Coordinates of C-alpha atoms in Angstrom, one line a residue:
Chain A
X1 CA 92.9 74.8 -10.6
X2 CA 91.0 71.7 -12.1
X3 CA 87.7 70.6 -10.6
X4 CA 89.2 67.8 -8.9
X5 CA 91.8 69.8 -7.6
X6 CA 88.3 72.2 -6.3
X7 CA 86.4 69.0 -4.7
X8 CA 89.5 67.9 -3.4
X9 CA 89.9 71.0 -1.5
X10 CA 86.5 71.3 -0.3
X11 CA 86.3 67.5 0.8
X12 CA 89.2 68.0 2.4
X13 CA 89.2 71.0 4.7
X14 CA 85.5 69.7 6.0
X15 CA 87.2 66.4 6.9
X16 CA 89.8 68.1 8.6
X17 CA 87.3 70.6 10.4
X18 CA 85.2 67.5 11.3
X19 CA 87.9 65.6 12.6
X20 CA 88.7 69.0 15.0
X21 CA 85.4 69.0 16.5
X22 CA 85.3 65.1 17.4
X23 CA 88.6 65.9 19.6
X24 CA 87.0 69.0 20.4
X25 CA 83.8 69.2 21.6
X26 CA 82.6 69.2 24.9
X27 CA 79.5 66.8 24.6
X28 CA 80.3 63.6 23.7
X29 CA 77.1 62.6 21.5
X30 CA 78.5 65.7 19.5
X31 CA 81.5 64.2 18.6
X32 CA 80.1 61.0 17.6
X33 CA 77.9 63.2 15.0
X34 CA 81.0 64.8 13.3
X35 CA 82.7 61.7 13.2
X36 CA 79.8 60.7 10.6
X37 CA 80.8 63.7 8.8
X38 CA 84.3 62.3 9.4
X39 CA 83.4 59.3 7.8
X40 CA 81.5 60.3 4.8
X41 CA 83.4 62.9 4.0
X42 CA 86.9 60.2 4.0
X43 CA 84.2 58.1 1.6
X44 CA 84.2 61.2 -1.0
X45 CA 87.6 60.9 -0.7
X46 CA 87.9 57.4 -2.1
X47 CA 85.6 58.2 -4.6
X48 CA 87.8 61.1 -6.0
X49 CA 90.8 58.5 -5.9
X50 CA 88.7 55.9 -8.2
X51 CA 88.3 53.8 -5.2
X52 CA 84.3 53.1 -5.2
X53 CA 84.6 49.4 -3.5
X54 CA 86.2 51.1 -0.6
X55 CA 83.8 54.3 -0.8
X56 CA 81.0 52.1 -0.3
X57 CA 82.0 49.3 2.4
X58 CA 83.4 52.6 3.9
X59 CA 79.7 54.3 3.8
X60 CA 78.3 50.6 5.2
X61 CA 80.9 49.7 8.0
X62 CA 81.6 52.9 9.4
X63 CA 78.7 55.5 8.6
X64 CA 76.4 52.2 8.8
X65 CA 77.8 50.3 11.9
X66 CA 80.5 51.8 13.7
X67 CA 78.9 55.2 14.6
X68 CA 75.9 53.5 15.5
X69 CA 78.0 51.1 17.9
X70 CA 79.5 54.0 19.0
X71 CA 76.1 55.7 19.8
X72 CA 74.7 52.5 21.2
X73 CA 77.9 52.6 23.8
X74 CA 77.3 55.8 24.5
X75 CA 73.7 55.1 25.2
X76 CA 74.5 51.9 27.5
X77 CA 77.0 54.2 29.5
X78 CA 75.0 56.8 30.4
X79 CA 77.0 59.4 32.8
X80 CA 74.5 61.6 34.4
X81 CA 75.0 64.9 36.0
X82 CA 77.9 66.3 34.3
X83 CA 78.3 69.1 32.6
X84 CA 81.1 67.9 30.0
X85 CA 81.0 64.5 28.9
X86 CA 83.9 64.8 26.5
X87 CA 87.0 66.0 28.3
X88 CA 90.2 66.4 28.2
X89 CA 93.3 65.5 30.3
X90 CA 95.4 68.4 32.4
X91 CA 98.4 67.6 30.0
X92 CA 96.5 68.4 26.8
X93 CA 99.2 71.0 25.5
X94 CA 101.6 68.0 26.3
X95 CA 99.8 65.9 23.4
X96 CA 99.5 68.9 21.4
X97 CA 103.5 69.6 21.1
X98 CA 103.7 65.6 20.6
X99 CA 101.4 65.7 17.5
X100 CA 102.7 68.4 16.1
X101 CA 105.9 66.9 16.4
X102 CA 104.4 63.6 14.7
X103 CA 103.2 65.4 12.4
X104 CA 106.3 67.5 11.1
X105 CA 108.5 64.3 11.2
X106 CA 105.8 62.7 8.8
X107 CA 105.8 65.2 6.5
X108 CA 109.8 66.0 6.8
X109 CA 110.2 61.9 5.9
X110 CA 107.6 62.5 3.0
X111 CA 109.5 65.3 1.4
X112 CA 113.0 64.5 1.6
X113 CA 112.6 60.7 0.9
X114 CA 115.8 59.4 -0.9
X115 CA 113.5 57.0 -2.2
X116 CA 111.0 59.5 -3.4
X117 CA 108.3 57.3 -3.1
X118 CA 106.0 60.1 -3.8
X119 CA 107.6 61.1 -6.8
X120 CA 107.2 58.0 -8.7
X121 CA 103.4 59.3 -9.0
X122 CA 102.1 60.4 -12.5
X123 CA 98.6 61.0 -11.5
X124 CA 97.1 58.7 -13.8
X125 CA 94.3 56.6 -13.0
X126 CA 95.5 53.0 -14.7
X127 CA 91.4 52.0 -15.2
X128 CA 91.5 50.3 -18.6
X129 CA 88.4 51.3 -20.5
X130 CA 85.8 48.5 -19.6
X131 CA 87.3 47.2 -16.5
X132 CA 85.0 47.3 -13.0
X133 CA 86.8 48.1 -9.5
X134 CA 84.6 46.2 -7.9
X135 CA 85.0 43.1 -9.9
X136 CA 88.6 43.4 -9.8
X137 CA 88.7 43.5 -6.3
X138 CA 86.3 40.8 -6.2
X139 CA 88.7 38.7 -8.4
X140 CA 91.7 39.7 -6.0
X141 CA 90.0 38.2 -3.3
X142 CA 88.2 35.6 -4.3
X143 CA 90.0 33.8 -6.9
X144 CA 92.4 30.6 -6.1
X145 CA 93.9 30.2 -8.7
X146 CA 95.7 33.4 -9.8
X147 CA 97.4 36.6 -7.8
X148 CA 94.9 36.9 -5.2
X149 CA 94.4 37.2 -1.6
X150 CA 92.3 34.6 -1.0
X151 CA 94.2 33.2 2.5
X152 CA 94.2 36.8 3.7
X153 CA 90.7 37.0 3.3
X154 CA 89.5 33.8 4.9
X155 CA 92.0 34.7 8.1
X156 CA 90.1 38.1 8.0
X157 CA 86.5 36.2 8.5
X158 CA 88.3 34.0 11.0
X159 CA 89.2 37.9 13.0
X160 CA 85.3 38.8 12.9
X161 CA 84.2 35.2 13.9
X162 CA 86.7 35.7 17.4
X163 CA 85.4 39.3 17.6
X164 CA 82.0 38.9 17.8
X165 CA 81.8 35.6 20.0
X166 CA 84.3 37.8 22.5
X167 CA 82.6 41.1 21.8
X168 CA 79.6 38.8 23.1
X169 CA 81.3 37.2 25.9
X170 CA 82.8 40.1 27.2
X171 CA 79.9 41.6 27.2
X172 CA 76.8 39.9 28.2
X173 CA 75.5 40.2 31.6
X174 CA 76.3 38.0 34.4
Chain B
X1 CA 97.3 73.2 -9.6
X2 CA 97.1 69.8 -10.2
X3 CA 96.2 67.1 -7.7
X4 CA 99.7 64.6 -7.0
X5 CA 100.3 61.8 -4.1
X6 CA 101.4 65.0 -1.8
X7 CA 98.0 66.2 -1.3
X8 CA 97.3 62.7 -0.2
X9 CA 99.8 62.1 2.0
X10 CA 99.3 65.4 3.7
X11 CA 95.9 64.7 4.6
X12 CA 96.7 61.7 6.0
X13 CA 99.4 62.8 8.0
X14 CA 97.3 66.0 9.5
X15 CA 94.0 63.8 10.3
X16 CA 96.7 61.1 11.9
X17 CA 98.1 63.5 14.2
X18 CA 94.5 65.0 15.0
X19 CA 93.2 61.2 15.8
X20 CA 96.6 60.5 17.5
X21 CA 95.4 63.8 19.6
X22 CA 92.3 62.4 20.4
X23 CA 93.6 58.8 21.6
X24 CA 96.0 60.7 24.2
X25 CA 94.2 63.6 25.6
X26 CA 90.2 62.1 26.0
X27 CA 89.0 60.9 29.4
X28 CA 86.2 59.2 27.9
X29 CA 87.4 55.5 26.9
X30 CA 84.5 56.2 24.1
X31 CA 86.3 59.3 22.8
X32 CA 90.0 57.2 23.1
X33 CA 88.3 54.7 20.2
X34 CA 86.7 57.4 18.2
X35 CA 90.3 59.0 18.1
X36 CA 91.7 55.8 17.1
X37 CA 88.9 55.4 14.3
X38 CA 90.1 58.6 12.7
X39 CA 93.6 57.6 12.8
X40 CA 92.5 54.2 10.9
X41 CA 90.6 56.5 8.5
X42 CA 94.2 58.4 8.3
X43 CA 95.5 55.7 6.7
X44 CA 93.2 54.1 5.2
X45 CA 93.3 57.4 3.1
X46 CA 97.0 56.9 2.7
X47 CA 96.8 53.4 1.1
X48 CA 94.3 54.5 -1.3
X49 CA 96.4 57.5 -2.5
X50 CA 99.2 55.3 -3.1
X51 CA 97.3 52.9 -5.0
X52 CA 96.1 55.2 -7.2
X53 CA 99.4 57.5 -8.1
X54 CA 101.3 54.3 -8.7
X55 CA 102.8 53.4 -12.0
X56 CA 102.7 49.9 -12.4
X57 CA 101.9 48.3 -15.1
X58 CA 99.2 45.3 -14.1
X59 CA 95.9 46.8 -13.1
X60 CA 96.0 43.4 -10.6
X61 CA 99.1 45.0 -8.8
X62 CA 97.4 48.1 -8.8
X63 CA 94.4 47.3 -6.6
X64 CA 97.3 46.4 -3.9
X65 CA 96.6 49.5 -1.6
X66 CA 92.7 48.9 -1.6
X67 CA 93.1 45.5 -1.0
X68 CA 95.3 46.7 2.3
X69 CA 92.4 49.3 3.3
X70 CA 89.4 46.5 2.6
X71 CA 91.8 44.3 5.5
X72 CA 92.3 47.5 7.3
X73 CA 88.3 48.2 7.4
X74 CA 87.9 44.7 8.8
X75 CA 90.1 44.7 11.7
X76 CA 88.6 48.1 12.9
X77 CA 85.3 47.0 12.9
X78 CA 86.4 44.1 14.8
X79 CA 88.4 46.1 17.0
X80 CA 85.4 48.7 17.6
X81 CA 83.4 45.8 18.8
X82 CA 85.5 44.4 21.1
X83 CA 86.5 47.5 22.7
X84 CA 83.1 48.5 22.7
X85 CA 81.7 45.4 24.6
X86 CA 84.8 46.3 27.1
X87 CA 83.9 49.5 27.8
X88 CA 80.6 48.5 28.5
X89 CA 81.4 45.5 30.8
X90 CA 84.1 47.8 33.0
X91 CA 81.0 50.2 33.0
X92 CA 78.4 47.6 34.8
X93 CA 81.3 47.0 37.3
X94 CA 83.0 50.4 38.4
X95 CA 79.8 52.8 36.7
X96 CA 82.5 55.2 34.8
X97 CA 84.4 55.0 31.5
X98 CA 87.1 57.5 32.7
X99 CA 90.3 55.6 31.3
X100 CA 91.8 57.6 34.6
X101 CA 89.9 55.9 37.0
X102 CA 90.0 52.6 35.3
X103 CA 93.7 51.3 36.9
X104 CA 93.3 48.4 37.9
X105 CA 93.9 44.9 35.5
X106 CA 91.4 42.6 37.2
X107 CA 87.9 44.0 39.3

């Protein structure tokens, strides 16, 4: 086993343990505390992939801003007197034969692809020596005049713009 | 061992199906979007994989599966909000956020 076989490993059964307890537990302010770890630990992830652009806007949007929204909700929706703010439906073993199924079928597909998609893969990280993730991304964006996505990109500040005058709307008070 | 696309994929899949879980199951409308947050995560964690056990020669081609997970990063957030800002609102009105008791379309 390499090392980044090792970190892999590690990162990976705490995100998986993490992502148990947010479905799991019974108090719902505890869930939103391992879905930080959730978060963070899906950000080491990147980084082990050579993805740093993405580990940090992950770290910054989600660690930063969605788990506090998230806490702020649960703040603003207060439910007092009970016991267990976190549960479950009756037909929980329902859901859990349904995932499992999911789950198989996804991994069935990604074994016996005839296109063997995941077989193409040599492991290499392409990074020519000298060249920046983050200012290639930043080209791929921003840049009009080559391969970019620069439409994409404006049509994605256009989606925030809508969702935050309707996240206001929707929710101010009367 | 050495690390291939595999391990990638199968991480994705299990924390998909453990989100999917959590979107199905919770009676908290809160816990439905925190299930649907991993899910995101799920495959955001897929897209990176692939774009970085791909074989293509331009490093521009390359970045394609970050680019995805950047536009996927973006329409979460906006979703959180929004669905946030709805929970809250159907919370002044009826005082719960059990997605059980929530069955009617207009209050």
């Amino acid at each position: 086993m390499d090392l980044a076989s090792v970190i892999f490993w590690i990162f990976a059964v705490i995100l998986v343990a993490a992502a148990l307890l947010v479905v799991s537990l019974r108090n719902i302010v505890h869930s939103a505390l391992a879905l930080i770890v959730v978060f963070a630990m899906a950000a080491a992830i990147y980084i082990l992939l050579n993805a740093e652009f993405i580990a940090i806007v992950q770290i910054l949007i989600y660690v930063g801003a969605v788990t506090i929204l998230v806490l702020f909700a649960l703040m603003l929706t207060r439910l007092s007197g009970l016991q267990i703010t976190n549960p479950s439906n009756k037909l929980w073993w329902v859901a859990v034969i349904i995932c499992a199924l999911v789950g198989a079928t996804i991994i069935y597909a990604l074994t016996t692809s005839k296109h063997l998609i995941a077989a193409t893969s040599n492991g290499a990280s392409q990074l020519p020596p000298g060249i920046n993730n983050v200012v290639r991304i930043g080209q791929l964006l921003y840049s009009p005049d080559a391969y970019s996505y620069v439409l994409p990109f404006e049509i994605a500040s256009l989606v925030l713009l809508v969702a935050i005058v309707g996240a206001i709307v929707i929710g101010r008070e009367e | 061992m050495e690390l291939t696309l595999y391990h990638f994929l199968v991480l994705g899949a299990v924390l998909f199906c453990i989100g999917l879980y959590g979107a199905i199951t919770k009676r908290n409308a809160i816990a439905v979007l925190m299930g649907i947050e991993i899910m995101l995560n799920a495959v955001n964690i897929t897209m990176v994989g692939f774009s970085f056990f791909n074989s293509v020669p331009r490093y521009s081609t390359y970045l394609t599966g970050q680019i995805f997970a950047i536009f996927i990063i973006t329409v979460a957030a906006a979703e959180a909000a929004v669905a946030l800002a709805m929970i809250i609102a159907i919370y002044r009105k009826r005082n719960t956020v059990d997605v059980g008791e929530i069955n009617v379309l207009k209050f």
